[in-house]
Structure formats: C-alpha cells, structure tokens
Amino acid sequence: MSAPSDSRHGQAGDRRAEVERLIKVLEDSPDGADRQLNTLGMLITDASLDADEIALAEAHDGLQWLYRNHEQQAPEFRGRLQGLLDVTQWALRRLPSRLQLALVPSGHAARFLVAVIQRPGLSNQEIAARIEADETEVSRVGRRLLAAGVVMRRKEWRHNIWDATPRGRQYAESSGLLTKAAPAPPTTAALGVGVVVLPHRLVGVVTDRRARVMTCLEQELPPLLDSMTTATEVADFVNHLLKGVPDADAEASVIGVQVGGHVIPESGRVVFAPNHEPEVPLTGASLAGMIEDATDLPTVIENDANALAQYERSFGDGRDTECFATVILGEGIGSGLIAHGRISHGARSAAGEIGHVVVEQPGRACQCGNKGCLETVASAPAIIGIAQESGLSVSDLDAVLTLANEKDGAATAAVERAGRALGRALSMLLNLTNPEKVILYGPQGLVGSPGTHASDLFLDSVRDARDQYTFPTTGTDCELIAKPLSGEVEARAAAAVALARHQ
Ligand SMILES: [Zn+2]
C-alpha cells in the first residue's frame, strides 16, 4: 500500500486535508479500515520528513479523538491507532530541530523573519520598507512563514502586525540568521533620556538613574511631519540633549518616549494618537523602533498617565505603595493604574481611559464620538469651552481661572462643574480598583495653587463628588494628592519608564 502520489508530493495544505479526510473515513467505518490506516501512516511519515507541522498536528488531534471515541472497537484497531499516535507525537517532538525551512539569508523570507524577531509588532508596510520589497511580496512571504509556524499575525486595533513564534526564534538562532543581530542593551542604564512628543513640540530631559533632572530642553516641531521624520527629529533632539551633559556616558543612556493616546510598550507602537491627527499621523507607527534605529539606544514608549504612574512608583509618592492611580488632566484626561507594584496595561494596553467615562447626560460631544465623557467637562479645553458657552470672552485656561479667582459666577461654575465631574469619575475608579492613593496631575492654577479660590473650589468639588458617589470604605481609605503638571515633569516621567526597564 502506498499513499496517493498527489498527497505525497502535493502542497502541505493538501496533505492536511487528506489527513482530515482519512480520519473522517476511519470515524465513520472503523471496521475494515486497514487500507486507510496504512495510508495515514504513509502521510505521517511524509509529514515528518517535510517537517509539516500542520499535517502532523491534524493527524495527532484526529488520532487522539478516534482513540478516545472507539473504546468498543477491537483491541487490534485501537492498538494500531496507538502506534500511529506514538509516531506522530515523536515526529512533533522532533520538529523544532528538524525544521527544514532552508531560508536563504539574503532572501525576503529570512529578512522578514529576522525583522520581526528584532522588532516585534511590525506592520506589512514596515516590513516592506525593511526588506525592500512591495507589500504584495510581504503578504506572499508572510503566508509562507505562517504555514511554517515561524511567525504569527495579530490584530492591534486596525492594524495587522507580525511577531516571531518561539519556533521562529529558535530556527533563526540555530540556522545562523541572527548572527548579525545587535548586541543586547546594557542591563543597567547610567542616564535616562525622557522625551514628550506633543503635536508641534518636543520636551526632553536627561536624568541620572534616580530620575533627577540634569538638563531640560524644548523644541518646536516643523508642521506636517510624517512618523519617520518625527522619529528622526526625536533622535536629533536626544543627541542635542545628551550634549548638554558633557561628562555623561551617552552610550549607557536609555530613552523613554511619551505620547498621549493608546500606545503599546511591548511593540513600541502608537495604536491611536487622536491629538496628533491629522497634522502628525503617528497612529500605527512603530515609533520606539524607529527612534531606536536612529539613535542606537534602547527606547521604550509609554502614554502620559502610565509614565507618571511609573515615575511615582519608582521615585515618588508611590514608592511604598502597591496599588495606586495617577490621573492626568490637561488637553485630555487619562489615568495610570499601578496594581501589585506594576503598571496595569489591560489586554491591549488601553486600560485607564478615565477621560471617556460618561459623567453627564445628555452631555457635550466628545472627540471619541460619545457624549458626556469626563473630558468634555473637566479637560482644559472643556473648561474654556463651557466658560465661553456661558458668555465669557476667554481663550485660555488661565483667563478662566483668573476670573474664577475674582469670584466671577460663570467662571466659578465652570470650575466647580469640572471638579464635580472628575470626582464622580474618580468614584468609579475607586470602587473598581480600590487604590491606596490617587495622584492627580493638572494645571498649576487648577490643582496646585492652595489658597486661591479656583484651586480650592476645584479640589473641594472633586472631593465632595467623590465622597458622594464612592462606596463608603473605598473613598475614605484613599488619599488624594494633587500636583502641578509641566512638560519637564512629563519628560522626567518618560525617563523613569526607560530607567525602570534597565535598572
Ligand atoms: Zn469620549
């Protein structure tokens, strides 16, 4: 008996389908299945020789199922199933070392694999740029590598991205594809460089390893940059910053980059940065990787509230606190959660979107598409907008706060409404996560000027609404600490994220 020639020499997918078909035949008529068992045995041998993991896995699952579901059958039949199962398991165990992909180092497939090992989370477009091929070729090569089980494809919001599987890494190492890989970054960083990427501006610091600021700079960004040019601008800015610390060991620096919005530290990717659209389309960019390539320094990306949470955890008021939250109030509102001493990112690094908790109904329209979100009442632009809607002629937050300090009715109402909305949103945060502290960062005039009417009214309103809506014990157990926000504070927090990675 021999397997049909088309399945012996056909594509891997055909072999898997043939295995599936044979298992089905055996399932339906286990009596007189001699021929099918022989053919299956041949297919398993072929799959083993070709390192065809997909067909082997199909055979393994099918045989196991048959074995479990045919307890009434003749011992001889079950004995043969057991024999085939043993061979299949043995072949699967041998796979990694016998993986015969034989990728040519200079070919697209090898370069694709190395690219996603060195920089997990690349998109089709980014892989195309790295391996100097068009996206059709990337899709074709990707399918081949997927079938071989050396890469996997995931979805991050709207983007398809690629990672290497453990098997892919093992193959690349054992076959020598990775011999030219960059050396591992230093385990201990001497300096932290923190950069805040704002829509039209960069703010950066260099700190020592305790996140103490040694130098601070700001720089305007030219309009209409793409993500690659933004990365180049950041890299130049970092070099400039490091020159401001003459005796520094620049090569032992690590970079933390902070971008407002949804970012994923593991892949270094900006998933969605609405504040940067449409002028600086960072959405979808592997920003950390591009900056790392341009500077040769380890680079990590984090969002604003999480960066502040890491700073507080490593060096600030959260040093001895396992569970606490930071809230940042500025152009938008976000929160960072520290649980069991670490940032809690959620499944897709989008945890902490407190700015889009609905606190008013029907509420003002939010840029997220919803109505009545916290951001539409308590962010700086919202406070200005509400004051304007009340007839005040104000164009910035300081003007509103000045009027509130003079006890102007409309300005006072806007500040109080913002504070109550934030308190109500905090009550949800407190009830759900039971933090020991909430560290609130916001504009100096709003949260950091005790004794002024605006600042006192705002924080009193926050506390009143929090106490009104929070479950009694979670509210009273939680300390609220307010701190003024600045570009330098945010940049230092970004540096703290990088330092925490390389302690
Ligand atoms: Zn919203």
Coordinates of C-alpha atoms and ligand atoms in Angstrom, one line a residue:
M1 CA 0.0 0.0 0.0
S2 CA 1.2 3.5 -0.6
A3 CA -0.2 6.9 -0.3
P4 CA -1.7 8.5 -3.4
S5 CA 1.0 10.3 -5.2
D6 CA -0.7 13.7 -5.2
S7 CA -0.7 13.8 -1.4
R8 CA 2.9 12.6 -1.2
H9 CA 4.2 15.4 -3.3
G10 CA 1.4 18.0 -3.1
Q11 CA 1.4 21.1 -1.0
A12 CA 1.3 21.0 2.8
G13 CA -2.3 22.1 2.8
D14 CA -3.3 19.1 0.6
R15 CA -1.7 16.8 3.0
R16 CA -3.5 18.2 5.9
A17 CA -6.8 17.9 4.0
E18 CA -6.0 14.3 3.1
V19 CA -5.3 13.5 6.8
E20 CA -8.6 15.1 7.7
R21 CA -10.4 13.1 5.1
L22 CA -8.9 9.8 6.3
I23 CA -9.7 10.5 9.9
K24 CA -13.3 11.1 8.8
V25 CA -13.4 7.8 6.9
L26 CA -12.0 5.9 9.9
E27 CA -14.5 7.6 12.2
D28 CA -17.4 6.5 10.0
S29 CA -16.3 3.0 9.3
P30 CA -13.6 1.7 11.7
D31 CA -14.3 -1.9 10.5
G32 CA -12.1 -2.9 7.6
A33 CA -10.0 0.3 7.9
D34 CA -6.8 -1.4 7.1
R35 CA -6.1 0.5 3.9
Q36 CA -6.9 3.9 5.5
L37 CA -4.6 3.2 8.4
N38 CA -1.8 2.3 6.1
T39 CA -2.3 5.5 4.0
L40 CA -2.4 7.6 7.2
G41 CA 0.8 6.0 8.3
M42 CA 2.5 7.0 5.0
L43 CA 1.2 10.5 5.2
I44 CA 2.5 10.9 8.8
T45 CA 5.9 9.6 7.6
D46 CA 5.9 12.1 4.8
A47 CA 4.8 15.0 7.0
S48 CA 7.6 14.1 9.5
L49 CA 10.2 14.2 6.7
D50 CA 8.9 17.5 5.4
A51 CA 8.6 19.0 9.0
D52 CA 4.9 19.6 8.0
E53 CA 3.7 20.6 11.5
I54 CA 0.2 21.4 10.3
A55 CA -0.5 17.9 8.9
L56 CA 1.2 16.3 11.9
A57 CA -1.0 18.3 14.3
E58 CA -4.1 17.4 12.3
A59 CA -3.1 13.7 12.5
H60 CA -2.3 13.9 16.2
D61 CA -5.7 15.6 17.1
G62 CA -7.7 13.2 14.8
L63 CA -6.0 10.1 16.1
Q64 CA -6.4 11.1 19.7
W65 CA -10.1 11.7 19.1
L66 CA -10.5 8.4 17.4
Y67 CA -8.7 6.5 20.2
R68 CA -10.9 8.1 22.8
N69 CA -14.2 7.6 21.0
H70 CA -13.7 4.0 19.9
E71 CA -13.3 2.2 23.1
Q72 CA -15.7 -0.5 22.0
Q73 CA -13.6 -1.4 18.9
A74 CA -11.4 -4.4 18.5
P75 CA -8.1 -4.1 20.5
E76 CA -6.2 -4.6 17.3
F77 CA -7.7 -1.4 15.8
R78 CA -7.0 0.6 19.0
G79 CA -3.5 -0.8 19.1
R80 CA -2.8 0.4 15.6
L81 CA -4.2 3.9 16.4
Q82 CA -2.0 4.0 19.5
G83 CA 1.0 3.1 17.3
L84 CA 0.3 5.9 14.8
L85 CA -0.3 8.3 17.7
D86 CA 3.1 7.4 19.2
V87 CA 4.9 8.0 15.8
T88 CA 3.0 11.3 15.3
Q89 CA 4.0 12.5 18.8
W90 CA 7.5 11.6 18.3
A91 CA 7.6 13.4 14.9
L92 CA 6.0 16.6 16.5
R93 CA 8.6 16.5 19.3
R94 CA 11.4 16.3 16.8
L95 CA 10.1 19.2 14.7
P96 CA 11.9 22.3 16.0
S97 CA 15.4 20.9 15.5
R98 CA 14.4 19.3 12.1
L99 CA 12.7 22.4 10.8
Q100 CA 14.0 22.4 7.2
L101 CA 12.9 25.9 6.1
A102 CA 16.3 26.5 4.5
L103 CA 15.9 30.2 4.2
V104 CA 18.5 32.0 2.1
P105 CA 19.9 34.7 4.5
S106 CA 19.7 37.4 1.9
G107 CA 16.2 36.4 0.7
H108 CA 12.9 38.1 1.6
A109 CA 11.7 35.3 3.8
A110 CA 14.8 35.3 6.0
R111 CA 14.9 39.1 6.3
F112 CA 11.2 39.1 7.1
L113 CA 11.8 36.6 10.0
V114 CA 14.8 38.5 11.3
A115 CA 13.0 41.8 11.1
V116 CA 10.1 40.6 13.3
I117 CA 12.5 39.0 15.8
Q118 CA 14.4 42.2 16.2
R119 CA 11.4 44.4 16.2
P120 CA 8.2 42.6 17.3
G121 CA 4.9 44.1 16.1
L122 CA 5.9 45.3 12.6
S123 CA 3.2 46.0 10.1
N124 CA 3.2 44.9 6.4
Q125 CA 4.2 48.4 5.4
E126 CA 7.1 48.5 7.9
I127 CA 8.3 45.0 6.9
A128 CA 8.2 46.1 3.2
A129 CA 10.4 49.0 4.0
R130 CA 12.9 46.9 6.0
I131 CA 13.2 44.1 3.5
E132 CA 13.0 46.4 0.4
A133 CA 10.0 44.6 -1.1
D134 CA 6.5 45.7 -2.0
E135 CA 3.5 44.8 0.2
T136 CA 2.3 42.1 -2.1
E137 CA 5.6 40.3 -1.7
V138 CA 5.4 40.8 2.1
S139 CA 1.9 39.1 2.1
R140 CA 3.2 36.2 0.0
V141 CA 6.3 35.7 2.1
G142 CA 4.2 36.1 5.3
R143 CA 1.8 33.3 4.2
R144 CA 4.7 31.0 3.6
L145 CA 6.3 31.8 7.0
L146 CA 2.9 31.5 8.7
A147 CA 2.4 28.0 7.2
A148 CA 5.9 27.0 8.5
G149 CA 4.8 28.2 12.0
V150 CA 7.7 30.6 12.4
V151 CA 5.7 33.8 12.5
M152 CA 2.2 34.8 13.7
R153 CA -0.1 37.6 12.7
R154 CA -2.1 39.6 15.2
K155 CA -4.5 42.5 15.1
E156 CA -3.8 45.7 17.0
W157 CA -6.9 47.9 16.7
R158 CA -7.0 48.4 12.9
H159 CA -3.5 47.1 12.0
N160 CA -2.2 43.7 11.1
I161 CA 1.1 43.2 12.8
W162 CA 3.6 40.3 12.8
D163 CA 5.7 38.6 15.5
A164 CA 8.0 35.7 15.5
T165 CA 6.9 32.5 17.3
P166 CA 9.3 30.8 19.7
R167 CA 9.9 28.3 17.0
G168 CA 10.8 31.1 14.6
R169 CA 13.3 32.5 17.0
Q170 CA 14.8 29.0 17.6
Y171 CA 15.1 28.5 13.8
A172 CA 16.7 31.9 13.3
E173 CA 19.3 31.2 16.0
S174 CA 20.1 27.7 15.1
S175 CA 20.4 28.5 11.4
G176 CA 22.7 31.4 12.0
L177 CA 20.3 34.1 10.6
L178 CA 20.6 36.1 13.8
T179 CA 24.4 36.2 14.0
K180 CA 24.5 39.8 12.9
A181 CA 21.9 40.9 15.5
A182 CA 22.6 43.9 17.6
P183 CA 24.2 43.1 21.0
A184 CA 21.9 43.1 24.0
P185 CA 21.3 46.6 25.5
P186 CA 23.1 47.4 28.8
T187 CA 21.3 45.9 31.7
T188 CA 21.9 49.0 33.9
A189 CA 21.4 52.4 32.5
A190 CA 23.5 55.4 33.7
L191 CA 21.3 58.1 32.2
G192 CA 17.6 58.3 31.4
V193 CA 16.5 60.5 28.5
G194 CA 12.8 61.4 28.5
V195 CA 11.1 62.9 25.5
V196 CA 7.5 64.1 25.4
V197 CA 6.2 64.1 21.8
L198 CA 3.5 66.8 21.5
P199 CA 1.7 67.6 18.2
H200 CA 4.0 70.6 17.5
R201 CA 6.7 70.4 20.2
L202 CA 9.2 68.2 21.9
V203 CA 10.1 68.5 25.6
G204 CA 13.0 66.5 26.8
V205 CA 15.2 65.9 29.8
V206 CA 18.3 64.0 30.7
T207 CA 18.2 62.5 34.2
D208 CA 20.5 60.5 36.4
R209 CA 19.5 56.9 37.3
R210 CA 17.3 58.3 40.1
A211 CA 15.3 60.4 37.5
R212 CA 16.8 63.6 38.8
V213 CA 16.8 66.2 36.0
M214 CA 20.3 67.2 34.8
T215 CA 19.2 69.2 31.7
C216 CA 15.9 70.2 30.1
L217 CA 15.1 71.4 26.6
E218 CA 12.1 72.3 24.4
Q219 CA 12.0 72.4 20.7
E220 CA 9.3 73.3 18.2
L221 CA 8.5 70.7 15.5
P222 CA 8.0 71.7 11.9
P223 CA 4.5 71.2 10.6
L224 CA 3.3 68.3 8.5
L225 CA 5.8 65.7 9.6
D226 CA 5.3 62.0 8.9
S227 CA 6.1 59.4 11.6
M228 CA 9.5 58.6 10.2
T229 CA 10.5 62.3 10.1
T230 CA 9.2 62.7 13.6
A231 CA 11.4 59.8 14.8
T232 CA 14.4 61.5 13.1
E233 CA 13.6 64.8 14.8
V234 CA 13.4 63.0 18.2
A235 CA 16.7 61.3 17.5
D236 CA 18.4 64.6 16.7
F237 CA 16.8 66.1 19.8
V238 CA 18.1 63.3 22.0
N239 CA 21.6 63.8 20.7
H240 CA 21.3 67.5 21.4
L241 CA 20.0 66.8 24.9
L242 CA 22.9 64.5 25.7
K243 CA 25.4 67.1 24.5
G244 CA 24.0 69.2 27.3
V245 CA 25.5 66.8 29.9
P246 CA 29.2 66.9 28.9
D247 CA 30.7 64.2 31.1
A248 CA 27.8 61.9 30.5
D249 CA 28.3 58.3 29.3
A250 CA 25.9 58.8 26.4
E251 CA 26.2 55.2 25.3
A252 CA 24.8 54.0 28.6
S253 CA 21.6 56.0 28.1
V254 CA 18.1 54.7 27.7
I255 CA 15.3 56.6 26.1
G256 CA 11.7 56.9 27.2
V257 CA 9.3 58.5 24.8
Q258 CA 5.9 59.7 25.9
V259 CA 2.9 60.1 23.5
G260 CA -0.6 60.8 24.7
G261 CA -3.1 58.2 23.5
H262 CA -3.1 54.5 23.1
V263 CA 0.4 53.1 22.8
I264 CA 1.8 49.6 23.3
P265 CA 5.1 49.4 25.1
E266 CA 5.8 45.8 24.1
S267 CA 5.7 46.6 20.4
G268 CA 6.7 50.2 20.7
R269 CA 3.7 51.1 18.6
V270 CA 1.4 54.1 18.7
V271 CA -2.1 52.5 18.2
F272 CA -4.1 55.7 18.2
A273 CA -3.0 59.2 19.0
P274 CA -6.0 61.4 18.2
N275 CA -4.3 64.6 19.5
H276 CA -1.7 64.3 16.8
E277 CA -4.1 63.8 13.9
P278 CA -4.3 64.9 11.2
E279 CA -1.2 67.0 11.1
V280 CA 1.3 64.4 12.6
P281 CA -0.1 61.0 11.8
L282 CA 1.6 58.9 14.4
T283 CA -1.2 56.4 14.5
G284 CA 0.1 52.9 13.6
A285 CA 3.8 53.9 13.7
S286 CA 6.4 51.8 15.4
L287 CA 7.8 54.9 16.9
A288 CA 10.0 53.4 19.5
G289 CA 11.7 51.1 17.0
M290 CA 12.3 54.0 14.6
I291 CA 13.9 56.1 17.3
E292 CA 16.0 53.1 18.5
D293 CA 17.2 52.6 14.9
A294 CA 18.1 56.3 14.6
T295 CA 19.9 56.6 18.0
D296 CA 21.2 53.1 18.6
L297 CA 19.9 53.5 22.2
P298 CA 17.2 51.2 23.8
T299 CA 13.9 53.0 23.5
V300 CA 10.6 52.4 25.2
I301 CA 7.3 54.2 24.6
E302 CA 4.5 54.8 27.1
N303 CA 1.5 57.1 27.4
D304 CA 1.4 60.1 29.6
A305 CA -0.6 58.8 32.6
N306 CA 1.2 55.5 32.7
A307 CA 4.6 57.2 32.5
L308 CA 3.6 59.4 35.5
A309 CA 2.5 56.3 37.4
Q310 CA 5.8 54.6 36.7
Y311 CA 7.7 57.7 37.9
E312 CA 5.6 57.8 41.1
R313 CA 6.1 54.1 41.7
S314 CA 9.9 54.2 41.2
F315 CA 10.8 57.6 42.6
G316 CA 7.8 59.5 44.0
D317 CA 4.8 59.1 46.3
G318 CA 4.1 55.5 45.2
R319 CA 7.5 54.0 46.2
D320 CA 6.0 52.1 49.1
T321 CA 2.5 51.7 47.6
E322 CA 1.5 48.6 45.7
C323 CA -1.9 49.9 44.4
F324 CA -2.4 53.4 43.4
A325 CA -3.5 55.5 40.4
T326 CA -2.4 58.6 38.6
V327 CA -4.8 60.9 36.8
I328 CA -3.5 63.5 34.4
L329 CA -5.7 66.4 33.5
G330 CA -4.6 68.6 30.5
E331 CA -5.8 68.7 26.9
G332 CA -7.4 65.3 27.7
I333 CA -7.7 63.2 30.8
G334 CA -6.2 59.8 31.4
S335 CA -5.2 57.6 34.2
G336 CA -2.5 55.1 35.0
L337 CA -3.1 52.2 37.4
I338 CA -0.4 50.6 39.5
A339 CA -1.5 47.1 40.7
H340 CA 0.8 44.9 42.7
G341 CA 3.6 47.4 42.1
R342 CA 3.4 47.3 38.3
I343 CA 1.6 49.3 35.6
S344 CA -1.7 47.6 34.8
H345 CA -2.0 47.9 31.0
G346 CA -5.0 45.7 30.3
A347 CA -5.3 43.3 27.5
R348 CA -4.3 45.7 24.7
S349 CA -2.6 48.5 26.7
A350 CA -5.7 50.6 26.7
A351 CA -6.5 50.5 30.4
G352 CA -7.1 53.7 32.3
E353 CA -9.2 55.7 29.8
I354 CA -11.0 57.6 32.5
G355 CA -11.4 60.6 30.3
H356 CA -14.1 58.7 28.4
V357 CA -16.1 57.6 31.4
V358 CA -19.5 59.2 30.9
V359 CA -20.4 61.5 33.7
E360 CA -23.1 63.8 32.3
Q361 CA -26.2 63.1 30.3
P362 CA -27.1 64.0 27.6
G363 CA -23.7 65.8 27.8
R364 CA -21.4 67.6 25.4
A365 CA -20.0 65.9 22.3
C366 CA -16.6 64.2 22.8
Q367 CA -14.0 63.6 20.1
C368 CA -14.3 59.9 20.8
G369 CA -17.8 60.0 19.3
N370 CA -19.7 59.7 22.6
K371 CA -21.4 62.3 24.6
G372 CA -20.9 63.4 28.2
C373 CA -17.4 61.9 28.7
L374 CA -15.3 63.3 31.6
E375 CA -13.1 65.0 29.0
T376 CA -16.0 67.1 27.7
V377 CA -16.4 68.7 31.2
A378 CA -13.1 68.6 33.0
S379 CA -10.3 68.9 30.5
A380 CA -8.6 72.3 30.0
P381 CA -10.3 72.8 26.6
A382 CA -13.7 71.8 28.1
I383 CA -13.4 74.2 31.0
I384 CA -12.6 77.0 28.5
G385 CA -15.5 75.9 26.1
I386 CA -18.1 75.8 29.0
A387 CA -17.0 79.3 30.1
Q388 CA -17.3 80.5 26.6
E389 CA -20.8 79.0 26.3
S390 CA -21.7 80.9 29.4
G391 CA -20.8 84.1 27.6
L392 CA -17.3 84.7 28.9
S393 CA -14.8 86.0 26.4
V394 CA -11.8 83.8 27.3
S395 CA -9.3 82.0 25.1
D396 CA -7.2 80.0 27.6
L397 CA -7.5 78.3 31.0
D398 CA -5.5 80.9 32.9
A399 CA -8.1 83.5 31.8
V400 CA -10.9 81.3 33.2
L401 CA -9.1 80.7 36.4
T402 CA -8.3 84.4 36.9
L403 CA -12.0 85.2 36.5
A404 CA -12.8 82.4 38.9
N405 CA -10.4 83.8 41.5
E406 CA -12.2 87.1 41.2
K407 CA -15.4 85.1 42.0
D408 CA -17.0 85.6 38.5
G409 CA -20.1 83.5 38.5
A410 CA -19.8 81.8 35.2
A411 CA -16.1 81.0 35.6
T412 CA -16.7 79.6 39.1
A413 CA -19.5 77.4 37.8
A414 CA -17.3 76.0 35.0
V415 CA -14.5 75.2 37.6
E416 CA -17.0 73.6 40.0
R417 CA -18.7 71.6 37.3
A418 CA -15.3 70.3 36.2
G419 CA -14.3 69.3 39.7
R420 CA -17.6 67.5 40.4
A421 CA -17.3 65.6 37.1
L422 CA -13.8 64.5 38.0
G423 CA -14.9 63.5 41.5
R424 CA -17.7 61.4 40.0
A425 CA -15.3 59.6 37.6
L426 CA -12.8 59.1 40.5
S427 CA -15.6 57.3 42.4
M428 CA -15.8 54.7 39.7
L429 CA -12.1 54.3 39.6
L430 CA -12.0 53.9 43.4
N431 CA -14.9 51.5 43.5
L432 CA -13.4 49.3 40.8
T433 CA -9.7 49.3 41.7
N434 CA -9.6 50.3 45.4
P435 CA -6.3 52.3 45.2
E436 CA -4.5 53.5 48.3
K437 CA -3.7 56.9 46.7
V438 CA -4.8 58.9 43.7
I439 CA -2.1 61.3 42.4
L440 CA -3.8 64.0 40.3
Y441 CA -1.6 66.0 37.9
G442 CA -3.1 69.1 36.4
P443 CA -2.6 72.7 35.5
Q444 CA -1.0 74.7 38.4
G445 CA -3.9 77.2 38.7
L446 CA -6.4 74.4 38.9
V447 CA -4.8 71.8 41.3
G448 CA -1.6 73.4 42.6
S449 CA -2.4 76.8 44.0
P450 CA -3.7 76.3 47.5
G451 CA -5.4 79.4 48.9
T452 CA -6.7 80.6 45.6
H453 CA -10.5 80.4 45.0
A454 CA -10.2 78.4 41.8
S455 CA -7.8 75.8 43.0
D456 CA -9.5 75.3 46.4
L457 CA -13.0 75.2 44.8
F458 CA -11.9 72.7 42.2
L459 CA -10.3 70.3 44.7
D460 CA -13.2 70.6 47.2
S461 CA -15.6 69.8 44.3
V462 CA -13.6 66.8 43.4
R463 CA -13.6 65.5 47.0
D464 CA -17.3 66.3 47.5
A465 CA -18.4 64.4 44.4
R466 CA -16.0 61.6 45.1
D467 CA -17.4 61.2 48.7
Q468 CA -21.0 61.4 47.4
Y469 CA -20.6 58.6 44.8
T470 CA -18.0 56.3 46.2
F471 CA -18.7 53.2 48.3
P472 CA -18.0 54.4 51.8
T473 CA -14.9 52.4 52.7
T474 CA -13.1 52.8 49.3
G475 CA -13.5 56.6 49.3
T476 CA -12.3 57.3 52.9
D477 CA -9.3 54.9 52.6
C478 CA -7.9 56.7 49.6
E479 CA -5.6 59.7 49.8
L480 CA -5.9 62.4 47.0
I481 CA -2.6 64.1 46.2
A482 CA -2.7 67.0 43.7
K483 CA 0.5 68.1 41.8
P484 CA 1.1 70.7 39.1
L485 CA 1.9 69.3 35.7
S486 CA 4.6 70.6 33.4
G487 CA 6.5 69.5 30.3
E488 CA 9.6 68.8 32.4
V489 CA 7.6 66.7 34.9
E490 CA 6.2 64.6 32.0
A491 CA 9.6 64.2 30.3
R492 CA 11.1 63.1 33.6
A493 CA 8.3 60.5 33.9
A494 CA 9.2 59.3 30.4
A495 CA 12.8 58.9 31.5
A496 CA 11.6 57.0 34.6
V497 CA 9.8 54.4 32.3
A498 CA 13.1 53.7 30.5
L499 CA 15.1 53.6 33.7
A500 CA 12.6 51.1 35.2
R501 CA 13.3 48.8 32.2
H502 CA 17.0 48.9 32.7
Q503 CA 17.6 49.1 36.5
Ligands
ZN1 ZN -15.1 60.4 24.9

